[in-house]
Short mmCIF file of C-alpha atoms and ligand atoms in Angstrom, two decimals:
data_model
loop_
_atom_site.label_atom_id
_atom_site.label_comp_id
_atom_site.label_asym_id
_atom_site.label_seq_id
_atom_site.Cartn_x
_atom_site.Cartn_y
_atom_site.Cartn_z
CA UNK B 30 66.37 121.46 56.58
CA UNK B 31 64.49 119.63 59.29
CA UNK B 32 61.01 118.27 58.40
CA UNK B 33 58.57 116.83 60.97
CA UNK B 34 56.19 114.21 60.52
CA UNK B 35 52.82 115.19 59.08
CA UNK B 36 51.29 112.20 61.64
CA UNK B 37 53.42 112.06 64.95
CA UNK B 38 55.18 115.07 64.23
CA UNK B 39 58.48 113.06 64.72
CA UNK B 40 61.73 113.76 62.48
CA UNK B 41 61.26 112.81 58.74
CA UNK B 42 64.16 112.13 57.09
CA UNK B 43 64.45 112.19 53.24
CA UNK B 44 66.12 109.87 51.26
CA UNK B 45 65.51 110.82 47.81
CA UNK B 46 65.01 113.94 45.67
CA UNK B 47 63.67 114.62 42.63
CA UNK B 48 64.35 118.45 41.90
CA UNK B 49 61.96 120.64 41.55
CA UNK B 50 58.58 118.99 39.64
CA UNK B 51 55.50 120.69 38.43
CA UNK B 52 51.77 120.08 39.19
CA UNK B 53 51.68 115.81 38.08
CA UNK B 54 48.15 116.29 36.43
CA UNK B 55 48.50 120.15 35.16
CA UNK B 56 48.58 119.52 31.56
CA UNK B 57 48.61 122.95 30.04
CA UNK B 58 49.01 125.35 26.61
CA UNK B 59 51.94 127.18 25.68
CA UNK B 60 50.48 130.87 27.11
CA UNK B 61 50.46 128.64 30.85
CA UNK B 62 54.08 128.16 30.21
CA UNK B 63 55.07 131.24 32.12
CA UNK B 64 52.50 130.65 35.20
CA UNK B 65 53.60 126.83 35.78
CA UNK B 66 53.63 125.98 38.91
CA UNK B 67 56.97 124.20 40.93
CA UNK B 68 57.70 122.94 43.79
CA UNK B 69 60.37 120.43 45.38
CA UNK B 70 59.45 117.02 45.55
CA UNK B 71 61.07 114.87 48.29
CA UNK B 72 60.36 111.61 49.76
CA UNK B 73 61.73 110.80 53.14
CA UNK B 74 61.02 108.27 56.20
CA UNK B 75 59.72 109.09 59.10
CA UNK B 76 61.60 107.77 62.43
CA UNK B 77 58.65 108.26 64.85
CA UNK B 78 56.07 106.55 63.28
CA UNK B 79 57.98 104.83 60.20
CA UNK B 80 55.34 106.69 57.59
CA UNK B 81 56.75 107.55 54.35
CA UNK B 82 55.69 110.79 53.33
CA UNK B 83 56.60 113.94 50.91
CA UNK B 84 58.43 116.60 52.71
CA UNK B 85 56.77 119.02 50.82
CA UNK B 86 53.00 119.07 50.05
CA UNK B 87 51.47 121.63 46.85
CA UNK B 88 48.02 122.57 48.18
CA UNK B 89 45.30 120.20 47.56
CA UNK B 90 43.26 123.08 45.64
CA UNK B 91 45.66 123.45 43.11
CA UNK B 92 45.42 119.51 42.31
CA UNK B 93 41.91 119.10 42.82
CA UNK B 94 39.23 121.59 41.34
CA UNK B 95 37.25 121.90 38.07
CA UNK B 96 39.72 121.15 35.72
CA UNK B 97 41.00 117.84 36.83
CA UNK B 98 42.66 115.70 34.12
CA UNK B 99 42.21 112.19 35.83
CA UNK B 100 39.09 110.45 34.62
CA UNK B 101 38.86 107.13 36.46
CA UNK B 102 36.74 105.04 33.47
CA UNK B 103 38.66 105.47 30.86
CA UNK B 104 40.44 101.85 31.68
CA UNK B 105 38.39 99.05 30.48
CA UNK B 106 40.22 97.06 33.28
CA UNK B 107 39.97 99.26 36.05
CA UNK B 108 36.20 99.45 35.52
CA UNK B 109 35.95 95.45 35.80
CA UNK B 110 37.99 95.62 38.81
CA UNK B 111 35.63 98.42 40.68
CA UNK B 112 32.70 96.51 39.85
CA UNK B 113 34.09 93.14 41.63
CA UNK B 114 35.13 95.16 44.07
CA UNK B 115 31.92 96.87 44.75
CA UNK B 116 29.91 93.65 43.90
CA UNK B 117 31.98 92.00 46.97
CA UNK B 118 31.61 94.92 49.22
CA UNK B 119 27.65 95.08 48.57
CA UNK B 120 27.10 91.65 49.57
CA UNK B 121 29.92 91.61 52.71
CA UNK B 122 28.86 95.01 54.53
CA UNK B 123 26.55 96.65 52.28
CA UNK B 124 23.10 93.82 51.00
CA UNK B 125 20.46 96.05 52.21
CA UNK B 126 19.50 99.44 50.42
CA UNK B 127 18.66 100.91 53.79
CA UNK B 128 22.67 100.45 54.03
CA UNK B 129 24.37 103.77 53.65
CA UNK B 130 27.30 103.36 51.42
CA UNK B 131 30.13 106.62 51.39
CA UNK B 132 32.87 106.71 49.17
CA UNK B 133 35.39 109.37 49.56
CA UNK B 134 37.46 110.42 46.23
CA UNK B 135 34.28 108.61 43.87
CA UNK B 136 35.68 110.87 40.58
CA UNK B 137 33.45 109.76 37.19
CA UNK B 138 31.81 107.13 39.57
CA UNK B 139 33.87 103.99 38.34
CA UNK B 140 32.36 102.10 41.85
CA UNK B 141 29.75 103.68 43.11
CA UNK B 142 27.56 103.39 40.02
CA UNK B 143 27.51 99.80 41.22
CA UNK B 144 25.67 100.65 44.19
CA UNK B 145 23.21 102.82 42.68
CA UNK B 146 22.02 101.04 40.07
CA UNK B 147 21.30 98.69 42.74
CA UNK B 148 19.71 101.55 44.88
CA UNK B 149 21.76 101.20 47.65
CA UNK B 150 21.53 104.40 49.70
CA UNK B 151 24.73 106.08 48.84
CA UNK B 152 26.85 109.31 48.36
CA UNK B 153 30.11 110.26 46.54
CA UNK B 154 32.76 112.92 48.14
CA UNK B 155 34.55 114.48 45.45
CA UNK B 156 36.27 117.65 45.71
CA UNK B 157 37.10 117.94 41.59
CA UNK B 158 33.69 119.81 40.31
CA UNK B 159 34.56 118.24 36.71
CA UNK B 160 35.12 114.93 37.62
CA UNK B 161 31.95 114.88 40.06
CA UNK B 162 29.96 116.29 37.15
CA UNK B 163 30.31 113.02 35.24
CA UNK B 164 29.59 111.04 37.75
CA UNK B 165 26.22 113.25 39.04
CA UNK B 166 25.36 112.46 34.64
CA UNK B 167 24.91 108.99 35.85
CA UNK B 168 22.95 109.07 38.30
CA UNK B 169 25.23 109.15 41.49
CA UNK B 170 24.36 111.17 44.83
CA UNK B 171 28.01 113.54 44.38
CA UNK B 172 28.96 116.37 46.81
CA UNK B 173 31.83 118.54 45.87
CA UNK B 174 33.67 118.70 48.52
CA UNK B 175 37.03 117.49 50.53
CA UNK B 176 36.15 114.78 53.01
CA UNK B 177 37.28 115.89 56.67
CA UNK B 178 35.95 115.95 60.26
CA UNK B 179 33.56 118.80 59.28
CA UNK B 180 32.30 117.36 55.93
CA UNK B 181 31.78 113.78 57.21
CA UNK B 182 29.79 115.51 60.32
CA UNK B 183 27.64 117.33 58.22
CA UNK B 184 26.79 113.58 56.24
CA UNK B 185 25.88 112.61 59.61
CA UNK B 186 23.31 114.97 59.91
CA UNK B 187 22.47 114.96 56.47
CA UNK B 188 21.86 111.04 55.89
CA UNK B 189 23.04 109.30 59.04
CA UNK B 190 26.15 107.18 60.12
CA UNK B 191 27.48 105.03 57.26
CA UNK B 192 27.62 101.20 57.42
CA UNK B 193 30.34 101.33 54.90
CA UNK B 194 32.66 103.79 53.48
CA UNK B 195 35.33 102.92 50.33
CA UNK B 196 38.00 104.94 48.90
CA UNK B 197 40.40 104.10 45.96
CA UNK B 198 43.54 105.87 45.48
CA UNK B 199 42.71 108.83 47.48
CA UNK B 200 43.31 108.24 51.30
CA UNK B 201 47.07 109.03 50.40
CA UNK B 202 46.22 111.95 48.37
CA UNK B 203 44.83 113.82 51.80
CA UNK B 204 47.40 115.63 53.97
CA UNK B 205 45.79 115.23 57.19
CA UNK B 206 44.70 112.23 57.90
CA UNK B 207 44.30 112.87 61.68
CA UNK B 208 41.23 115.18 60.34
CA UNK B 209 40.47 111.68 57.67
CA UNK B 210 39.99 109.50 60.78
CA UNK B 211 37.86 112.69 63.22
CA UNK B 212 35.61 111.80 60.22
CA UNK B 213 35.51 108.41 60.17
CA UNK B 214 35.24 107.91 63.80
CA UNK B 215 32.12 110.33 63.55
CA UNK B 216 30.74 108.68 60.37
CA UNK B 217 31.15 104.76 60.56
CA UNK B 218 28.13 103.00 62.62
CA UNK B 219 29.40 101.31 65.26
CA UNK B 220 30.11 97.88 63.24
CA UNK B 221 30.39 99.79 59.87
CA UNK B 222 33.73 98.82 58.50
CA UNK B 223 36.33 101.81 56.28
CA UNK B 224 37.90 99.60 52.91
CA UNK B 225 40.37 101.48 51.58
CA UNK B 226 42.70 100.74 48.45
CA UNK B 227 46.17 102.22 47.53
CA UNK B 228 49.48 102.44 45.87
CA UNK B 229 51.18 99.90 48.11
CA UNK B 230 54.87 100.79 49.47
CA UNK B 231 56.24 96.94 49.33
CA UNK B 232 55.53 97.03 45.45
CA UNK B 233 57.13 100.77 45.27
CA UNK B 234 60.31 99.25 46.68
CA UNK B 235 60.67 95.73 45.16
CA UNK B 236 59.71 97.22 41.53
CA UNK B 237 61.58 100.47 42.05
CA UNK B 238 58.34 102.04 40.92
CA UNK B 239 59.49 105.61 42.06
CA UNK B 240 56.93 107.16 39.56
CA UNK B 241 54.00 106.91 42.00
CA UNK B 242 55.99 109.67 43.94
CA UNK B 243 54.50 112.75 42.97
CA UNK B 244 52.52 116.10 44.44
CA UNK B 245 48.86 114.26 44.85
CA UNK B 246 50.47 111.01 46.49
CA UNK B 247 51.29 112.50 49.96
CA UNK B 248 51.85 109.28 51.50
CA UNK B 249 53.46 105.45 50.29
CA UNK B 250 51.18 103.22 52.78
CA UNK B 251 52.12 100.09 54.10
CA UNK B 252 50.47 98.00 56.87
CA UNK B 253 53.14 98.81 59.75
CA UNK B 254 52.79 102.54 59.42
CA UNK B 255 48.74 102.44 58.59
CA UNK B 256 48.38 100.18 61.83
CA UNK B 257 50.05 102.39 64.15
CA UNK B 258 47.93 105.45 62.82
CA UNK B 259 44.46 103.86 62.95
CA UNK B 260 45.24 102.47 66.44
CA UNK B 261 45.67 105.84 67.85
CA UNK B 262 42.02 106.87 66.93
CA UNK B 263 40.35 103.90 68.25
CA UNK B 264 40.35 101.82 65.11
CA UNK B 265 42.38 98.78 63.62
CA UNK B 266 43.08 97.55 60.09
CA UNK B 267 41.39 93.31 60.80
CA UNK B 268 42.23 92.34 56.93
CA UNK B 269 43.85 93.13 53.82
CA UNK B 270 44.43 92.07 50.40
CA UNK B 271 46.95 92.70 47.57
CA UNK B 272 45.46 93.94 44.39
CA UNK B 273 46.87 93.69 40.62
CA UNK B 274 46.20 97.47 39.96
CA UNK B 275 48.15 100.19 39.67
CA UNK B 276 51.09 98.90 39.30
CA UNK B 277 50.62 96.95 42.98
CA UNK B 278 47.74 98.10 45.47
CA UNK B 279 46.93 96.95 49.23
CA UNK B 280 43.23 96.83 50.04
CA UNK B 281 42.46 97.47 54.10
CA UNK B 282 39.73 96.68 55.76
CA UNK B 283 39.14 98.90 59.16
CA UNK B 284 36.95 99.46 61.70
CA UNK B 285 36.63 100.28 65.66
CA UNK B 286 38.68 98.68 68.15
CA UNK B 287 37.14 95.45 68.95
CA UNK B 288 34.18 95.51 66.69
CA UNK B 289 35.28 92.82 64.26
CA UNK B 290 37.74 89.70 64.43
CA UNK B 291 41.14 90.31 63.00
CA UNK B 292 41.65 88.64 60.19
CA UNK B 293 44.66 86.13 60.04
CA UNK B 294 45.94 88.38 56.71
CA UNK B 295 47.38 90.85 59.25
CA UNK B 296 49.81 88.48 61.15
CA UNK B 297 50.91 87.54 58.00
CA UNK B 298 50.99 90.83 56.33
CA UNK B 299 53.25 91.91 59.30
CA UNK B 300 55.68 89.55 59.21
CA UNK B 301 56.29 90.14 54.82
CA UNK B 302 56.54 93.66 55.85
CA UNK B 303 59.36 92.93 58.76
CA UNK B 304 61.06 90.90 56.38
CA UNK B 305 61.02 93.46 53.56
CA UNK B 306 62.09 96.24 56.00
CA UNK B 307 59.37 98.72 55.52
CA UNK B 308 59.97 100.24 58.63
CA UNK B 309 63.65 100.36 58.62
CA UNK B 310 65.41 103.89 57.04
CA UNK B 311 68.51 102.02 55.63
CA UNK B 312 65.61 100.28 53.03
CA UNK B 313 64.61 104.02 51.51
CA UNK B 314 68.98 104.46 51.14
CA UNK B 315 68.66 101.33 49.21
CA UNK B 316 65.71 102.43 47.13
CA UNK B 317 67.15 105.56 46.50
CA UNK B 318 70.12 103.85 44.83
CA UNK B 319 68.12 101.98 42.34
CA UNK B 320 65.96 104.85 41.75
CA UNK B 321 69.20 107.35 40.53
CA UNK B 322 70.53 103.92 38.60
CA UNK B 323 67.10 103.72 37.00
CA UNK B 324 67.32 106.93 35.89
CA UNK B 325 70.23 107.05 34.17
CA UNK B 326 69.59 103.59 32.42
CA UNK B 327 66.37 105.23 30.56
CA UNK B 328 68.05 108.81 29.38
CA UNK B 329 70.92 106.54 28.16
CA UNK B 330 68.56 104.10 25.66
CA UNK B 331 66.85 106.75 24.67
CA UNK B 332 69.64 109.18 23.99
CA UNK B 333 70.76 105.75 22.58
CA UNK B 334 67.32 105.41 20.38
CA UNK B 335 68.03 108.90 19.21
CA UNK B 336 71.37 108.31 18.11
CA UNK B 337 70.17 105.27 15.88
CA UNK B 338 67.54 108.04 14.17
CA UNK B 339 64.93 105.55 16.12
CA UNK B 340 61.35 107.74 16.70
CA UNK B 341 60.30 107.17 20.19
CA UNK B 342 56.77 108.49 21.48
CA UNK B 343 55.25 107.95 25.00
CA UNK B 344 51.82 105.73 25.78
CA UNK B 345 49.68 107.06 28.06
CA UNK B 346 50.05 110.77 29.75
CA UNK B 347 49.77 109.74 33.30
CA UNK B 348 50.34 111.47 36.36
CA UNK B 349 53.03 109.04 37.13
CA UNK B 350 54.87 110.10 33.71
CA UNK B 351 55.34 113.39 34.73
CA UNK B 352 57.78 112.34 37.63
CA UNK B 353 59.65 110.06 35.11
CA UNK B 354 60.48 112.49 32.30
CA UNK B 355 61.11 115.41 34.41
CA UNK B 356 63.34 113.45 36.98
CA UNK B 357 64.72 111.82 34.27
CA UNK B 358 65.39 115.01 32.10
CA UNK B 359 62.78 113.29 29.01
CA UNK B 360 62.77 116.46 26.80
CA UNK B 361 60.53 116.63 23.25
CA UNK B 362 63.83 116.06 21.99
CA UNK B 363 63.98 112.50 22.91
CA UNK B 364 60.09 111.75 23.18
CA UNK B 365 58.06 113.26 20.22
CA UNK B 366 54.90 113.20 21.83
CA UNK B 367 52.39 111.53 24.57
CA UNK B 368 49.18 109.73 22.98
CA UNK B 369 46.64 109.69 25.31
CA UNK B 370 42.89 108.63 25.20
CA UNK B 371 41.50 111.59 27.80
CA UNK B 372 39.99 114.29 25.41
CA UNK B 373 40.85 117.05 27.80
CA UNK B 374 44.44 116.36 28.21
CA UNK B 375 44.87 115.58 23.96
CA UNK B 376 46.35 119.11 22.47
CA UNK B 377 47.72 120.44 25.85
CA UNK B 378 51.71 119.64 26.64
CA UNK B 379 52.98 117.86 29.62
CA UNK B 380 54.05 119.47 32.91
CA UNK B 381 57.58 120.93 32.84
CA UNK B 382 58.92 119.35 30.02
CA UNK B 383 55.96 120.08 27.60
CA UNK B 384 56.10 117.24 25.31
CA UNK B 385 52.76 117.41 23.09
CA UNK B 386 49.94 115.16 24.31
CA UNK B 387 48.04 113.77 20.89
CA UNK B 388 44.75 112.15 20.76
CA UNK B 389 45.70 107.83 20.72
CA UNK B 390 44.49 108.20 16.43
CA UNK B 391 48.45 109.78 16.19
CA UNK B 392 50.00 107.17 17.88
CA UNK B 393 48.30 104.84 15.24
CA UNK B 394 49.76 106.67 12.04
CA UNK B 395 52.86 108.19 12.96
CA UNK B 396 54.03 104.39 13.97
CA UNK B 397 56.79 105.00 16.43
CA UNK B 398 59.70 102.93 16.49
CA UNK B 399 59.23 102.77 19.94
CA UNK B 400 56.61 102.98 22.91
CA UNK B 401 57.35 104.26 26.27
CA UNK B 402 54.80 102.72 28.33
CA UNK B 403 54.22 105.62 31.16
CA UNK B 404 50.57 103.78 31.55
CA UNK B 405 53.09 100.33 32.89
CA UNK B 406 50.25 99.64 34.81
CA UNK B 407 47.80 99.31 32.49
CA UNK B 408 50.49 96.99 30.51
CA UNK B 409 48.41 93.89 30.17
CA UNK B 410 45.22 95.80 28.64
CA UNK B 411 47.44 97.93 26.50
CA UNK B 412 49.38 95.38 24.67
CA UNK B 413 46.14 93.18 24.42
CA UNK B 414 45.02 96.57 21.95
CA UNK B 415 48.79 96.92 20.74
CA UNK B 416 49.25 93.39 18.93
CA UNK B 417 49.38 95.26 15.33
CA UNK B 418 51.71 97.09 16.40
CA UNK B 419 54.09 94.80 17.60
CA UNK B 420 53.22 92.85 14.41
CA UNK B 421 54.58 96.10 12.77
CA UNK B 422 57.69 96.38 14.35
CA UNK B 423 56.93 98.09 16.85
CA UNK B 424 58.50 97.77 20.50
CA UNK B 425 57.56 98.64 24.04
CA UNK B 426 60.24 100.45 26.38
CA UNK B 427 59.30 99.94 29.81
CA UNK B 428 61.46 100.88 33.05
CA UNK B 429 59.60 99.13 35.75
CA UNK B 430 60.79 96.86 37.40
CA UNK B 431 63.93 97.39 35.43
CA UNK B 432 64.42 99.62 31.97
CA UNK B 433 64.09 97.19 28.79
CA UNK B 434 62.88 96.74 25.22
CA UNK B 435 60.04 94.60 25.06
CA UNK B 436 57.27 92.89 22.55
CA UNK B 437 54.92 92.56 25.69
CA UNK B 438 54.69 92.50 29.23
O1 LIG Z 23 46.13 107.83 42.18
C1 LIG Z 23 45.76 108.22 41.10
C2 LIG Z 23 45.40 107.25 40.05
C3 LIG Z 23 44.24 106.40 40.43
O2 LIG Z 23 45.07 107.85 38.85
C4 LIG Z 23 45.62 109.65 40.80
N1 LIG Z 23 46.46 110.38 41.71
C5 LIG Z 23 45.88 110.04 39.40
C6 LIG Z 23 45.86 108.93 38.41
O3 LIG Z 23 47.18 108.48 38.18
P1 LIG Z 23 47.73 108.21 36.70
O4 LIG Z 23 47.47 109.39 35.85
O5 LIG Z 23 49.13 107.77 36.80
O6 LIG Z 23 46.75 107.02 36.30
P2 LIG Z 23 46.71 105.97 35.15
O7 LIG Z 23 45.47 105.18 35.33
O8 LIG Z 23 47.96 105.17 35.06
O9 LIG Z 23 46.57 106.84 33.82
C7 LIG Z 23 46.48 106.24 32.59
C8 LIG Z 23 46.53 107.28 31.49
O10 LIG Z 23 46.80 106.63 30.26
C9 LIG Z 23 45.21 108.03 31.31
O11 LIG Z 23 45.48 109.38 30.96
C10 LIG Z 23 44.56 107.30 30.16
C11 LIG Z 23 45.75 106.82 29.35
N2 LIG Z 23 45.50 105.56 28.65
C12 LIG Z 23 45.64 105.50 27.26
O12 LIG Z 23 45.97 106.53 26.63
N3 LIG Z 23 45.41 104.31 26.63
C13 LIG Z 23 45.17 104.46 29.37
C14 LIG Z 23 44.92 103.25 28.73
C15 LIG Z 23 44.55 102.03 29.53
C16 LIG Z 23 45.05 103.18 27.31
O13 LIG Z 23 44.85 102.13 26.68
N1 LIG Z 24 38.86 106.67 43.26
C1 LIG Z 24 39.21 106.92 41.90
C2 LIG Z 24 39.92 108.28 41.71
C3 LIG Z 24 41.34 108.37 42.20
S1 LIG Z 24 42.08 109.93 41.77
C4 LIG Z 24 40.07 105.81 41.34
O1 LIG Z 24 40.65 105.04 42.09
O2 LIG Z 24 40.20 105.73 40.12
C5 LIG Z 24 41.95 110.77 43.32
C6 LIG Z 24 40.56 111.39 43.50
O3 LIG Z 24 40.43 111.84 44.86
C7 LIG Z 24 40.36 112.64 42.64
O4 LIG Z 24 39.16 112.50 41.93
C8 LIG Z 24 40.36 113.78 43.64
O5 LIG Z 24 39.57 114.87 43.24
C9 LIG Z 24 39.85 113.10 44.91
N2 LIG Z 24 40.25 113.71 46.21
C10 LIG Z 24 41.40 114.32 46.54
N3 LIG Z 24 41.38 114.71 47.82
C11 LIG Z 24 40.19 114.34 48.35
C12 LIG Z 24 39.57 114.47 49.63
N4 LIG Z 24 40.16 115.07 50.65
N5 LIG Z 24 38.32 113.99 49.77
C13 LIG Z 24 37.67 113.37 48.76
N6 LIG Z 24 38.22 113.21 47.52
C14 LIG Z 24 39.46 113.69 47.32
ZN1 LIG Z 25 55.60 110.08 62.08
#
C-alpha cells in the first residue's frame, strides 16, 4: 500500500504499526461493545516534506462531538501552566482589551479564562459541544465549531482580524492543515503572531514515548517539517520553546514572512534537530525497534506481576493508554481496572480491551500492589498525591523512557 503525504502529497512511508486500535478517547458500556469502532493505526515518514504523519486518519467527527471524554482542567498542573502561559502571551502580543485574542481547540477553557477575566476581547473554537459547554459556564466567548479557512473567515467578519491566536494540543489533531493556515493567513493582523504548543517529535523519539501515537494525533511536529509548511503560505516559525508538559511539548511562535525578527531559538533549534535526525527515515527504523522492544518488556513484568499473584491496576485513563494496552495486548486479565478522576469516563470500560474505568476513591481502597502510570506525564503531580501509597507499599510501573518499577519519578 502506497500512502501520500497529507501536506506535499509526496510518498509516506511507514515505519511502525500498531494493529488495528479503537477510537483513543471512546470510553464506552458493554451494549457499545458490538458497535466499536477500528481502524489501523500507522505511523510513517514522509520523504517529500519529512512530516511524520498517520497513514490512516478516523474522521474528526467521530473524535470530536458532544460526548468528548478529555476535560483539559482536571490537572492541577496543567492549569498553572496555561495561566503562565496566557499571563506571558497577554502582556507580549495581547496588553490591550481592544486586542482580539483566538484560540483554536479552547475545550473547558483552561487558557482563555485568563483572558477574559481580564476582558480581553476574545473567542474560543471548539468543535466538542460538551467540552465548549463548560467553558461557555465560565464565562468564555465559545463557538462550536472546527477551525478552517471558512470558520476563521467568518471570525473576520464577525469580530475582525486577530492580533493573536493560541492553540494547545490541537494543531496536530487537524488533518488539513493547508485549510489551518487559509485561516490563519485570513485571520492574523498583519503583525499578529500564531503560538502554538504540541506533543514534540524529538521527545517522542529520545523517550520512546510511542503512546502519543493515536487516532486524534494526526501529526508528530518538529521544527524542520513545521518550517517548511508555514513557509509555503507566507509565514515563518521566528521562536520556540520547549515545555515540561505532556510528556515533552514545543511551543512556536509564527507569523508572516518578514513581519517579526527571527528569534536566535530557531538556528539553534535546527541544528538539535539535524543532529537528532528528525528528518532522516533510518531514525523512525530505529524508533520502531525500541518501540516493539518496549512492548514486549511491559506484557512480560506484568505477565510476570501476575504470576507472583501481584494486583496491578492502571492510573489515569488517558488517551495515550489506549495505544499502550491495546498495542501491548494489556487485557483485564493483567490490569484490574483504570482509576480515573473524569466523572464521565468513571463506570464506562476502555477502548478495545475494556478494562473497567473506576472513580480515583477505588484506587484508594482496593490498594494495588502496583500502579501503571498511563497519566506518565502527569508523574510529578501524581506521586506528589501518591506519597501514602508508596508509604504503603505500593509501587509505580512506568514504561517511559524505559519499562521499570519505581517509588517515584
Ligand atoms: O492532546 C491531547 C491531550 C492534551 O489531552 C488530547 N488529544 C487528549 C488528551 O490526552 P490524554 O488523555 O492522554 O491526556 P492526559 O492529560 O494525560 O490525561 C490524564 C488522565 O488522567 C485524565 O483522564 C485525568 C486522569 N488523571 C487522574 O485520574 N488523576 C489525571 C491526574 C493528573 C490525576 O491525578
Ligand atoms: N487545548 C486543550 C485541549 C486539547 S484536546 C489542552 O491543551 O488541554 C484537543 C481539543 O481540540 C479538543 O477539545 C477538540 O475538540 C479540539 N479540536 C479538534 N479539532 C479541532 C479543530 N479543527 N478546530 C478547533 N478545535 C479542535
Ligand atoms: Zn510531505
Amino acid at each position: 500500500m502506497e500512502y501520500k503525504c497529507l501536506i506535499c502529497r509526496g510518498e509516506v512511508k511507514p515505519f511502525i504499526s500498531f494493529g488495528r486500535m479503537p477510537i483513543a478517547n471512546a470510553f464506552l458500556s458493554p451494549d457499545q461493545y458490538k458497535n466499536e469502532h477500528f481502524f489501523m493505526l500507522e505511523t510513517g515518514f514522509c520523504t517529500g516534506c519529512s512530516m511524520v504523519q498517520l497513514t490512516q486518519l478516523v474522521d474528526p467527527d467521530l473524535l470530536f462531538h458532544a460526548d468528548y471524554a478529555y476535560f483539559s482542567s482536571i490537572s492541577v498542573r496543567m492549569a498553572e501552566h496555561f495561566k503562565q502561559w496566557a499571563d506571558a502571551a497577554r502582556a507580549t502580543y495581547a496588553s490591550s482589551n481592544d486586542n482580539f485574542v483566538v484560540e483554536i481547540g479552547s475545550n473547558d477553557g483552561i487558557m482563555l479564562q485568563h483572558f477574559a477575566k481580564a476582558g480581553v476581547k476574545h473567542l474560543g473554537i471548539e468543535p466538542s459541544a460538551n467540552v465548549a459547554e463548560a467553558a461557555r459556564k465560565k464565562g468564555i466567548n465559545t463557538r462550536v465549531c472546527f477551525f478552517n479557512e471558512k470558520t476563521a473567515k467568518e471570525i473576520v467578519v464577525e469580530y475582525g482580524q486577530a492580533d493573536l491566536v493560541t492553540g494547545a494540543n490541537v494543531i496536530c489533531h487537524i488533518p488539513d492543515l493547508h485549510a489551518l493556515a487559509s485561516g490563519l493567513e485570513a485571520l492574523l493582523k498583519p503583525k499578529g503572531v500564531f503560538q502554538f504548543q504540541e506533543p514534540y517529535l524529538g521527545d517522542i523519539v529520545t523517550k520512546v514515548s510511542y503512546d502519543q501515537i493515536y487516532d486524534e494525533h494526526v501529526y508528530y511536529f518538529c521544527l524542520q517539517s513545521l518550517q517548511k509548511f508555514f513557509n509555503g503560505h507566507g509565514m515563518e516559525i521566528i521562536d520556540l520553546e520547549p515545555q515540561d508538559v505532556h510528556g515533552g511539548s514545543m511551543r512556536y511562535v509564527v507569523a508572516r514572512k518578514g513581519a517579526r525578527p527571527v528569534q536566535p531559538s530557531v538556528k539553534e533549534w535546527w541544528a538539535r534537530e539535524e543532529a537528532l535526525g528528525l528528518s532522516k527515515f533510518s531514525t523512525y527504523q530505529q524508533l520502531a525497534k525500541k518501540i516493539e522492544a518496549s512492548r514486549d518488556q511491559l506484557l512480560a513484568l506484568l505477565k510476570q506481576m501476575k504470576s507472583k499473584g501481584l494486583r496491578v491496576a492502571g492510573y489515569g485513563a488517558t488517551s495515550k493508554s489506549t495505544t499502550v494496552t491495546n498495542y501491548c495486548g494489556i487485557t483485564p486479565d493483567l490490569v484490574e481496572f483504570i482509576s480515573d478522576t473524569t466523572p464521565g469516563k468513571q463506570g464506562k470500560f476502555s477502548p478495545g480491551v475494556h478494562i473497567p474505568v473506576v472513580p480515583y476513591e477505588k484506587f484508594k481502597t482496593a490498594k494495588p500492589d502496583r500502579a501503571l502510570l498511563f497519566a506518565w506525564n502527569h508523574g510529578h503531580e501524581i506521586v506528589a498525591n501518591e506519597r501514602a501509597y508508596v508509604q504503603g507499599g505500593g509501587r509505580f510501573i512506568v514504561y517511559v523512557p524505559a519499562v521499570k518499577e519505581v517509588e517515584g519519578v
